[in-house]
mmCIF file of C-alpha atoms in Angstrom:
data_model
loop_
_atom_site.group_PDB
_atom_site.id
_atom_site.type_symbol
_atom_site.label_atom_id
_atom_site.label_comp_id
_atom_site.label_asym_id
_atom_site.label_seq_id
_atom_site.Cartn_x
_atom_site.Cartn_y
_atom_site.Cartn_z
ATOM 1 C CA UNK A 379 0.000 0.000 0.000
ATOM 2 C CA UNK A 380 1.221 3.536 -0.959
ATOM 3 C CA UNK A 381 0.932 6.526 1.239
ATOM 4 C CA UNK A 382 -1.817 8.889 -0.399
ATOM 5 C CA UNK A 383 -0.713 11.778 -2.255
ATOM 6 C CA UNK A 384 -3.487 14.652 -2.267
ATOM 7 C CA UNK A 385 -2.924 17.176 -5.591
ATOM 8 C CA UNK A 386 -3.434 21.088 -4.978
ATOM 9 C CA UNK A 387 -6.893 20.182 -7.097
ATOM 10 C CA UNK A 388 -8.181 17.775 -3.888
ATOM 11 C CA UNK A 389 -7.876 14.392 -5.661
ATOM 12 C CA UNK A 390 -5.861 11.968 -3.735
ATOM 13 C CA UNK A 391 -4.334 8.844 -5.176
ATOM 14 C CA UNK A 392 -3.504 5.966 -3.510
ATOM 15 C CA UNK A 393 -2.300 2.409 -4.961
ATOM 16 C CA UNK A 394 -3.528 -0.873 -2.556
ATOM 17 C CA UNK A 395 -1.886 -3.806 -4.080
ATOM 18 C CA UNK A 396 -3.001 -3.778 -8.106
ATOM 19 C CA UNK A 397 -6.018 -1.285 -7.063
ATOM 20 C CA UNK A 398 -5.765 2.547 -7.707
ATOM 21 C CA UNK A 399 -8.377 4.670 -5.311
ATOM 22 C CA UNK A 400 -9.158 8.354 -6.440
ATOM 23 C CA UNK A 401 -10.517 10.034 -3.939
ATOM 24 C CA UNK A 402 -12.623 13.308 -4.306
ATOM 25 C CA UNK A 403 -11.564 15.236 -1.353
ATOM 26 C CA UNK A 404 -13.371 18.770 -1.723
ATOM 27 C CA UNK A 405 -16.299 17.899 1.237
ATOM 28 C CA UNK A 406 -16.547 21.608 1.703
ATOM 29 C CA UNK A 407 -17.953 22.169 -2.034
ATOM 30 C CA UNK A 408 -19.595 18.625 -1.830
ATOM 31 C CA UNK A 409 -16.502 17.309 -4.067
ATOM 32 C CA UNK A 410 -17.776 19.772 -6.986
ATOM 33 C CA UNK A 411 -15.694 19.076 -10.110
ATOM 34 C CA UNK A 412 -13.558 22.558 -10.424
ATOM 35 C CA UNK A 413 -11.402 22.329 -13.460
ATOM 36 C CA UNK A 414 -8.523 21.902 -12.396
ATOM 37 C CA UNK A 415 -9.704 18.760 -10.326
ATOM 38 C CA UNK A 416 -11.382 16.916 -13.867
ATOM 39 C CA UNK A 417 -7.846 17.724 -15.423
ATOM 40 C CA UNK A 418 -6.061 16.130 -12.374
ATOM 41 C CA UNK A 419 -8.541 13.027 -12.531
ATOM 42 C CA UNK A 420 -7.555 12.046 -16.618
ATOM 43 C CA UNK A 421 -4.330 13.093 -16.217
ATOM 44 C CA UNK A 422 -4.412 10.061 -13.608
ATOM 45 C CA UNK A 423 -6.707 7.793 -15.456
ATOM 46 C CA UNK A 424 -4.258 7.935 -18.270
ATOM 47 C CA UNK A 425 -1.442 6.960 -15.874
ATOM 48 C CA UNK A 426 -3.479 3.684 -14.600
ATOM 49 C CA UNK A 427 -4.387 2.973 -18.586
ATOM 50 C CA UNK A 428 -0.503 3.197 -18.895
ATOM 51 C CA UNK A 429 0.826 1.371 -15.476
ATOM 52 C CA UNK A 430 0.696 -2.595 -16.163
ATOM 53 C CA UNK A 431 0.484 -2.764 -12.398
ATOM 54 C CA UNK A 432 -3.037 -1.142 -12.148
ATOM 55 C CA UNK A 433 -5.143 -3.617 -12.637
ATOM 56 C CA UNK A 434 -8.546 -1.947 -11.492
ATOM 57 C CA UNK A 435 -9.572 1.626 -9.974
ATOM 58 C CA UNK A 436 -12.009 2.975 -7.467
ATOM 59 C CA UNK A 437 -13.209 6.178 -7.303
ATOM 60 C CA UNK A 438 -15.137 7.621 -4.153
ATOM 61 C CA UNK A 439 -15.297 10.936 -2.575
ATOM 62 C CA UNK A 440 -14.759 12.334 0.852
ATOM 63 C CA UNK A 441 -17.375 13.388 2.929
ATOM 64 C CA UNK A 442 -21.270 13.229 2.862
ATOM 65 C CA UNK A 443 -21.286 13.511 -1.022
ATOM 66 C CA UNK A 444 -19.835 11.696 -3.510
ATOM 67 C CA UNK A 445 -19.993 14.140 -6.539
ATOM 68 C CA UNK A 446 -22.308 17.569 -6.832
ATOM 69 C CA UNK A 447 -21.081 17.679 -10.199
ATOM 70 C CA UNK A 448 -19.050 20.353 -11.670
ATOM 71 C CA UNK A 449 -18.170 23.593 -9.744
ATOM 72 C CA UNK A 450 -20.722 26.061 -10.145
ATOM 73 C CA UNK A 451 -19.243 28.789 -8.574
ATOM 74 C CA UNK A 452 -16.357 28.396 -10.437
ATOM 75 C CA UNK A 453 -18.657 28.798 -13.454
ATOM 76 C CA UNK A 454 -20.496 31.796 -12.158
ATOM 77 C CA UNK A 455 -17.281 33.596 -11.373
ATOM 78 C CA UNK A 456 -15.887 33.224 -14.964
ATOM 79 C CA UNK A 457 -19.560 34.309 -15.889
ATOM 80 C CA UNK A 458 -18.784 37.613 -13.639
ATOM 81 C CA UNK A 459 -15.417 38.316 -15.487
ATOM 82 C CA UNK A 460 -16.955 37.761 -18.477
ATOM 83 C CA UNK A 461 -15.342 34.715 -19.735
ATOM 84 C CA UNK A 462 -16.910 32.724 -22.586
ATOM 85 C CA UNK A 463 -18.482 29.571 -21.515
ATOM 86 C CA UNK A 464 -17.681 26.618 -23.715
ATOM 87 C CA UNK A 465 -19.870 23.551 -24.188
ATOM 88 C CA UNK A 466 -18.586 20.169 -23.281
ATOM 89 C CA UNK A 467 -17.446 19.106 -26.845
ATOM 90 C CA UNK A 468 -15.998 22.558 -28.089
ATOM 91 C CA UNK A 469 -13.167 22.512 -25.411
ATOM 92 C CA UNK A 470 -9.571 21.275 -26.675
ATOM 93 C CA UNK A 471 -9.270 17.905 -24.887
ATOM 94 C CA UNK A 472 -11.056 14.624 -24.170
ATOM 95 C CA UNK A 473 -13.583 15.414 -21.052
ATOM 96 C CA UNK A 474 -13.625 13.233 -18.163
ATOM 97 C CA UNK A 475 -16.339 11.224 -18.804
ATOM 98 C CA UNK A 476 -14.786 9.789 -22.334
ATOM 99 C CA UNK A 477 -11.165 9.029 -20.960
ATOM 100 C CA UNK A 478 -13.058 7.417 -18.496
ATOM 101 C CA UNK A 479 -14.956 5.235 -20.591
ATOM 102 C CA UNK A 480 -11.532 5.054 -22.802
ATOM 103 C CA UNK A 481 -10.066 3.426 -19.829
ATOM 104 C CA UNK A 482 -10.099 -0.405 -20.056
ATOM 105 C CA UNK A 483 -8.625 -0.818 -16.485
ATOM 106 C CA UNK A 484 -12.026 -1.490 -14.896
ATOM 107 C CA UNK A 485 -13.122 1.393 -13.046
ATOM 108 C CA UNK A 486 -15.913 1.075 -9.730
ATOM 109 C CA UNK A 487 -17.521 3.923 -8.227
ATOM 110 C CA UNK A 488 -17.785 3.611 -4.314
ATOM 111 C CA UNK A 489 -20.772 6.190 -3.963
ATOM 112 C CA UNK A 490 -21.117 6.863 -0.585
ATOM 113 C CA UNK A 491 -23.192 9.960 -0.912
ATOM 114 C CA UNK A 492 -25.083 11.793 -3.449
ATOM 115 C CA UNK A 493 -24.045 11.792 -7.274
ATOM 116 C CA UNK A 494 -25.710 14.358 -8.755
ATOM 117 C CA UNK A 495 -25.642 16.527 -11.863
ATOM 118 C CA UNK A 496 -22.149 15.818 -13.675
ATOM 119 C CA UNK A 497 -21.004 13.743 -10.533
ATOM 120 C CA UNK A 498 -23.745 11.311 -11.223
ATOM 121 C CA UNK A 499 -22.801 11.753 -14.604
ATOM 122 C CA UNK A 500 -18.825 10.929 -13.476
ATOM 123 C CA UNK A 501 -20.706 7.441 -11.383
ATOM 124 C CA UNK A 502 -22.445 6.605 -14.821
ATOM 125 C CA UNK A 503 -19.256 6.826 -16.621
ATOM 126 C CA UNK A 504 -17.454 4.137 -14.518
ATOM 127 C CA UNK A 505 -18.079 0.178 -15.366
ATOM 128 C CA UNK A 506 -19.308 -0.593 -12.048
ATOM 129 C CA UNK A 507 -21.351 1.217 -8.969
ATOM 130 C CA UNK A 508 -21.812 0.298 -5.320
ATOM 131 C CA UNK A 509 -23.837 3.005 -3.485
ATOM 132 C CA UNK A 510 -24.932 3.696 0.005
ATOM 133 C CA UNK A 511 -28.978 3.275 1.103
ATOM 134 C CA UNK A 512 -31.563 6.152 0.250
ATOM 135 C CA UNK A 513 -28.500 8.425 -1.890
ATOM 136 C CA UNK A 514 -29.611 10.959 -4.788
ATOM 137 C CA UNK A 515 -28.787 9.973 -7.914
ATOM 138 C CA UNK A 516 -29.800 12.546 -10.856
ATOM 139 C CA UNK A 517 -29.141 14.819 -13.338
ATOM 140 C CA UNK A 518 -31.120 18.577 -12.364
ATOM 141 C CA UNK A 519 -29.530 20.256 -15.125
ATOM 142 C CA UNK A 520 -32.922 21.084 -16.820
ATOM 143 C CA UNK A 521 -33.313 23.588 -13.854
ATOM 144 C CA UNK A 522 -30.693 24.990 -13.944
ATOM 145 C CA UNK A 523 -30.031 26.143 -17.783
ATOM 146 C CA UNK A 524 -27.394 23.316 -18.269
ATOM 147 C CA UNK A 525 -27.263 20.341 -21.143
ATOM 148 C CA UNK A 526 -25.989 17.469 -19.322
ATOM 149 C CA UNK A 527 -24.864 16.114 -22.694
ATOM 150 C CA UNK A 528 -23.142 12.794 -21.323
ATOM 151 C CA UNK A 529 -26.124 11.748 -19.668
ATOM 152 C CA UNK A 530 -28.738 12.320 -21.753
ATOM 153 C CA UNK A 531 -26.489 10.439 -24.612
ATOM 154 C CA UNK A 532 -25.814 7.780 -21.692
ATOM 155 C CA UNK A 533 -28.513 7.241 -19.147
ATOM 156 C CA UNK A 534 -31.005 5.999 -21.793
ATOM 157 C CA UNK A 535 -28.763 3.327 -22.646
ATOM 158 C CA UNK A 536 -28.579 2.108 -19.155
ATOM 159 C CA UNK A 537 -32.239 2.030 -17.951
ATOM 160 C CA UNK A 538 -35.581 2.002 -19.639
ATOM 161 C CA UNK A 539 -35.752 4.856 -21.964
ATOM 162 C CA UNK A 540 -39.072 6.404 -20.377
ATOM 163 C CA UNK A 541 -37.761 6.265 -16.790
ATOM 164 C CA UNK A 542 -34.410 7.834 -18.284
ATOM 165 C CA UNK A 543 -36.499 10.609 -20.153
ATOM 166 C CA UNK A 544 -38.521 11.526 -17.235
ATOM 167 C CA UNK A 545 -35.604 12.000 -14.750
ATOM 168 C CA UNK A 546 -33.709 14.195 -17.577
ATOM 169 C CA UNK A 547 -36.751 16.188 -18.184
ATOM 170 C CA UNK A 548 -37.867 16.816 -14.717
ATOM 171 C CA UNK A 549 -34.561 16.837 -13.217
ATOM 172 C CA UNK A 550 -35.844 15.310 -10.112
ATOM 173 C CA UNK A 551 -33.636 12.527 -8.441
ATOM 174 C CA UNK A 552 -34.164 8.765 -8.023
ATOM 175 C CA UNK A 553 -33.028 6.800 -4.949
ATOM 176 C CA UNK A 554 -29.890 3.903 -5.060
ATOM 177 C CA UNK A 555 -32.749 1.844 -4.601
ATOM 178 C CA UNK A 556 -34.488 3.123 -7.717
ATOM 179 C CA UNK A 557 -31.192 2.579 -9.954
ATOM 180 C CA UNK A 558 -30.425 -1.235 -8.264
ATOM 181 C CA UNK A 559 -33.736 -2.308 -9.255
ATOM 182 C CA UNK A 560 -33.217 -0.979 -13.119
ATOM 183 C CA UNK A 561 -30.053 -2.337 -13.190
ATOM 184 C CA UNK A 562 -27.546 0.707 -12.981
ATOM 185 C CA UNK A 563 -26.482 -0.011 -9.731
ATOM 186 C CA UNK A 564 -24.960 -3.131 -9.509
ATOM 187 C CA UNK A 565 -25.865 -3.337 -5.408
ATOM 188 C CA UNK A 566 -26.946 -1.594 -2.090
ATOM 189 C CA UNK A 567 -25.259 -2.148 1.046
ATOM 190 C CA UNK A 568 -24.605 0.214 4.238
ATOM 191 C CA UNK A 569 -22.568 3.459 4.217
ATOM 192 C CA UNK A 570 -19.985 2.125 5.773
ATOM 193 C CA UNK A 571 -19.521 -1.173 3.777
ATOM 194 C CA UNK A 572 -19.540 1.024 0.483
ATOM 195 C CA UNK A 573 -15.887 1.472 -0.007
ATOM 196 C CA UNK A 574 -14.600 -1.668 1.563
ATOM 197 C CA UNK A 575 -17.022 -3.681 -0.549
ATOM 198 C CA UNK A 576 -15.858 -1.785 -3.487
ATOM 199 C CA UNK A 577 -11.904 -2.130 -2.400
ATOM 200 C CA UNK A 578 -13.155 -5.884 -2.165
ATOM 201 C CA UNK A 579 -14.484 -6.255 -5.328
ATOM 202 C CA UNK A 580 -11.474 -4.622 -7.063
ATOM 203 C CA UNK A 581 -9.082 -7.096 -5.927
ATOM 204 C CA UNK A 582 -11.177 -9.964 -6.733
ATOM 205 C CA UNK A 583 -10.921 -8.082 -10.621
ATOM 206 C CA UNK A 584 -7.047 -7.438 -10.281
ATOM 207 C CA UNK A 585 -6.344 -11.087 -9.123
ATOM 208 C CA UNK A 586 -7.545 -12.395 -12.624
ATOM 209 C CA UNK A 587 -5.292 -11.625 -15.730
ATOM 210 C CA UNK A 588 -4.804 -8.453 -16.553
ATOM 211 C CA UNK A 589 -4.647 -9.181 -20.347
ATOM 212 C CA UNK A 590 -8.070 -11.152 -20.436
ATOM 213 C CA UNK A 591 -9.982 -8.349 -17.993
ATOM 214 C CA UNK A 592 -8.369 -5.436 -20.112
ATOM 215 C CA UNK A 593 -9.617 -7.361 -23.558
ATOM 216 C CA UNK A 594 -13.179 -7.841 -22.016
ATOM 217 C CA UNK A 595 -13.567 -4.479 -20.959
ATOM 218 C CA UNK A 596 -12.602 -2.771 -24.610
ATOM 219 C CA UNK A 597 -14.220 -5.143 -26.633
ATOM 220 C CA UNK A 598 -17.413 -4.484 -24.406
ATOM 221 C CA UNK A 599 -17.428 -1.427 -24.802
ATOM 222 C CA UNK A 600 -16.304 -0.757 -28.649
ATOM 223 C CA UNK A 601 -19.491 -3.459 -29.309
ATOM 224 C CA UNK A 602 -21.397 -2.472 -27.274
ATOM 225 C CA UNK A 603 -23.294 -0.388 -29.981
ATOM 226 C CA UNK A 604 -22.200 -2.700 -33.732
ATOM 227 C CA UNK A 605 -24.420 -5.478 -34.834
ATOM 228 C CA UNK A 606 -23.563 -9.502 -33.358
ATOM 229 C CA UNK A 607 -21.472 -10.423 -36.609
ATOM 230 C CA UNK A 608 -19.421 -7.439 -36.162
ATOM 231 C CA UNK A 609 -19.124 -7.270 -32.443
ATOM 232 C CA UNK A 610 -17.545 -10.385 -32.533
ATOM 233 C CA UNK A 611 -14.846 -10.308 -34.883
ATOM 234 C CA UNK A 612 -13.377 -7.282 -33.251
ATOM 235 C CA UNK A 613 -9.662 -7.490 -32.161
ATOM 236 C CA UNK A 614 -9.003 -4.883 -29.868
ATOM 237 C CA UNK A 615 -6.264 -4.809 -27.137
ATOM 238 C CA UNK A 616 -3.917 -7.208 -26.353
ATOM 239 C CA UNK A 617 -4.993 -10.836 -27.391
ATOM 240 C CA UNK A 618 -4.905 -12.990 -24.090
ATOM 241 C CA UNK A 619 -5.385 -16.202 -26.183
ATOM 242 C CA UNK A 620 -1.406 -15.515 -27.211
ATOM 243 C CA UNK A 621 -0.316 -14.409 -24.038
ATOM 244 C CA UNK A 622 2.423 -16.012 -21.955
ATOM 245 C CA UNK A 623 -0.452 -15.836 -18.742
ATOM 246 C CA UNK A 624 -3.196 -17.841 -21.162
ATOM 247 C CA UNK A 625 -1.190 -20.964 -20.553
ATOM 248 C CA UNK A 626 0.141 -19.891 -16.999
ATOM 249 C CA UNK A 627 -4.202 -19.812 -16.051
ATOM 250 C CA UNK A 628 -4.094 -23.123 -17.690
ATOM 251 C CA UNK A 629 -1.213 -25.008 -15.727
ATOM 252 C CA UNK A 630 -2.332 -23.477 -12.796
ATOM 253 C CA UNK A 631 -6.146 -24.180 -12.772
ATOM 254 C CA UNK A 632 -4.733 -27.977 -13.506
ATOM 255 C CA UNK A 633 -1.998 -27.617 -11.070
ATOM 256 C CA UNK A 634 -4.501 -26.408 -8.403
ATOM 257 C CA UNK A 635 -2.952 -23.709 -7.398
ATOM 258 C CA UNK A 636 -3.019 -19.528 -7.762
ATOM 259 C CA UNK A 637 -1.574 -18.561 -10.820
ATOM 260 C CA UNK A 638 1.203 -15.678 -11.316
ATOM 261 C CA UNK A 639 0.139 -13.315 -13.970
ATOM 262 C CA UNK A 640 3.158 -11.727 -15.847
ATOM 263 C CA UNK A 641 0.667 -9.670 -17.751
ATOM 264 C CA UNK A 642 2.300 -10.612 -21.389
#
């Protein structure tokens, strides 16, 4: 285990074995994302997509909240000084929410508070969520003048298109319990078990081979949207049928015992 490092931006990094945890540790703006805090968070998701040690990430945040989404104030006071405002897709890089989903190092979201606005947008853009009883989970942006344009692009993929409608439209928030029964949060447990479970759950992912988990996760995700015949002749990533750790699995499943991934 690494000591955690905490940037100027209030992410916090620490590495646990093959697990990376990002921590959102602004609890006094409810973890808003300021921009200097989404550059800090792909500047580290690229590292883990370039570490071969990484083998799966968790975000969380610190505090009562997970995410509020991103940093209104900071967007009023550039508003006051006049500064233009520019739309998700007309800025120069990537945003958050695609290097995210770029990623294939599995990423879980430990939501121990409310994910709202572009932090439940930031929860939606991870594979895999684990939330806390009775949190708000939405996207209010309708009343507020905003677009949310990942989640309205996302969230009707993930849950029944009316239910997905209705919550963009109205901007009112669902429960955890809400999203685990449609499927976009993968389970409910106390506040306290939210993080371990999803530290838990990460190692169980980083103790199978990297190469096979990494393949999964892109070709998942790049097929996620072609037709069957296409999907599956796609070739993406490193091919784990070739790999050095395809017939290490092998001789140890047969061997009975753990196998040591070399990740090649």
């Amino acid at each position: 285990m690494s000591e955690p490092q905490r940037r100027e931006s209030g992410l916090v990094t620490e590495t646990r074995g093959h697990v990376r945890v990002l921590t959102l540790d602004r609890p006094e703006r409810r973890n808003a994302l300021s921009t200097a805090l989404q550059a800090d968070l792909v500047d580290e998701l690229l590292a883990c997509a370039e570490d071969a040690d990484v083998r799966a990430v968790v975000v969380t945040g610190n505090g009562p909240a997970f995410c509020a989404g991103f940093d209104l104030k900071e967007i009023r006071e550039r508003d006051q000084r006049g500064e233009p405002f520019r739309p998700p897709m007309n800025r120069p890089g990537r945003t958050l929410f695609e290097v995210l989903g770029e990623t294939y190092v599995p990423v879980i979201a430990a939501l121990g508070g409310h994910a709202v606005a572009g932090g439940f947008e930031l929860a939606l853009a991870c594979d895999i969520r684990i939330a806390a009883p009775g949190i708000k989970l939405g996207l209010p942006e309708a009343t507020i003048g905003m677009g949310a344009n990942y989640g309205s692009v996302v969230l009707p993929k993930r849950i029944p298109t009316g239910i997905a409608l209705e919550m963009l439209f109205t901007g009112e928030y669902v429960t955890s319990e809400d999203a685990a029964r449609w499927g976009l949060v993968n389970r409910v447990v106390p506040v306290e078990e939210v993080l371990p479970a999803a530290l838990a759950l990460a190692a169980r992912i980083a103790a199978n081979a990297p190469l096979s988990v990494r393949r999964m996760k892109e070709t998942a995700v790049k097929g996620l949207e072609l037709p069957l015949a296409a999907a599956l002749r796609l070739d993406v990533g490193p091919n784990p049928y070739l790999s050095e750790d395809r017939r290490e699995g092998i001789a140890a499943y047969l061997e009975k015992r753990p196998p040591q991934w070399s990740g090649r």
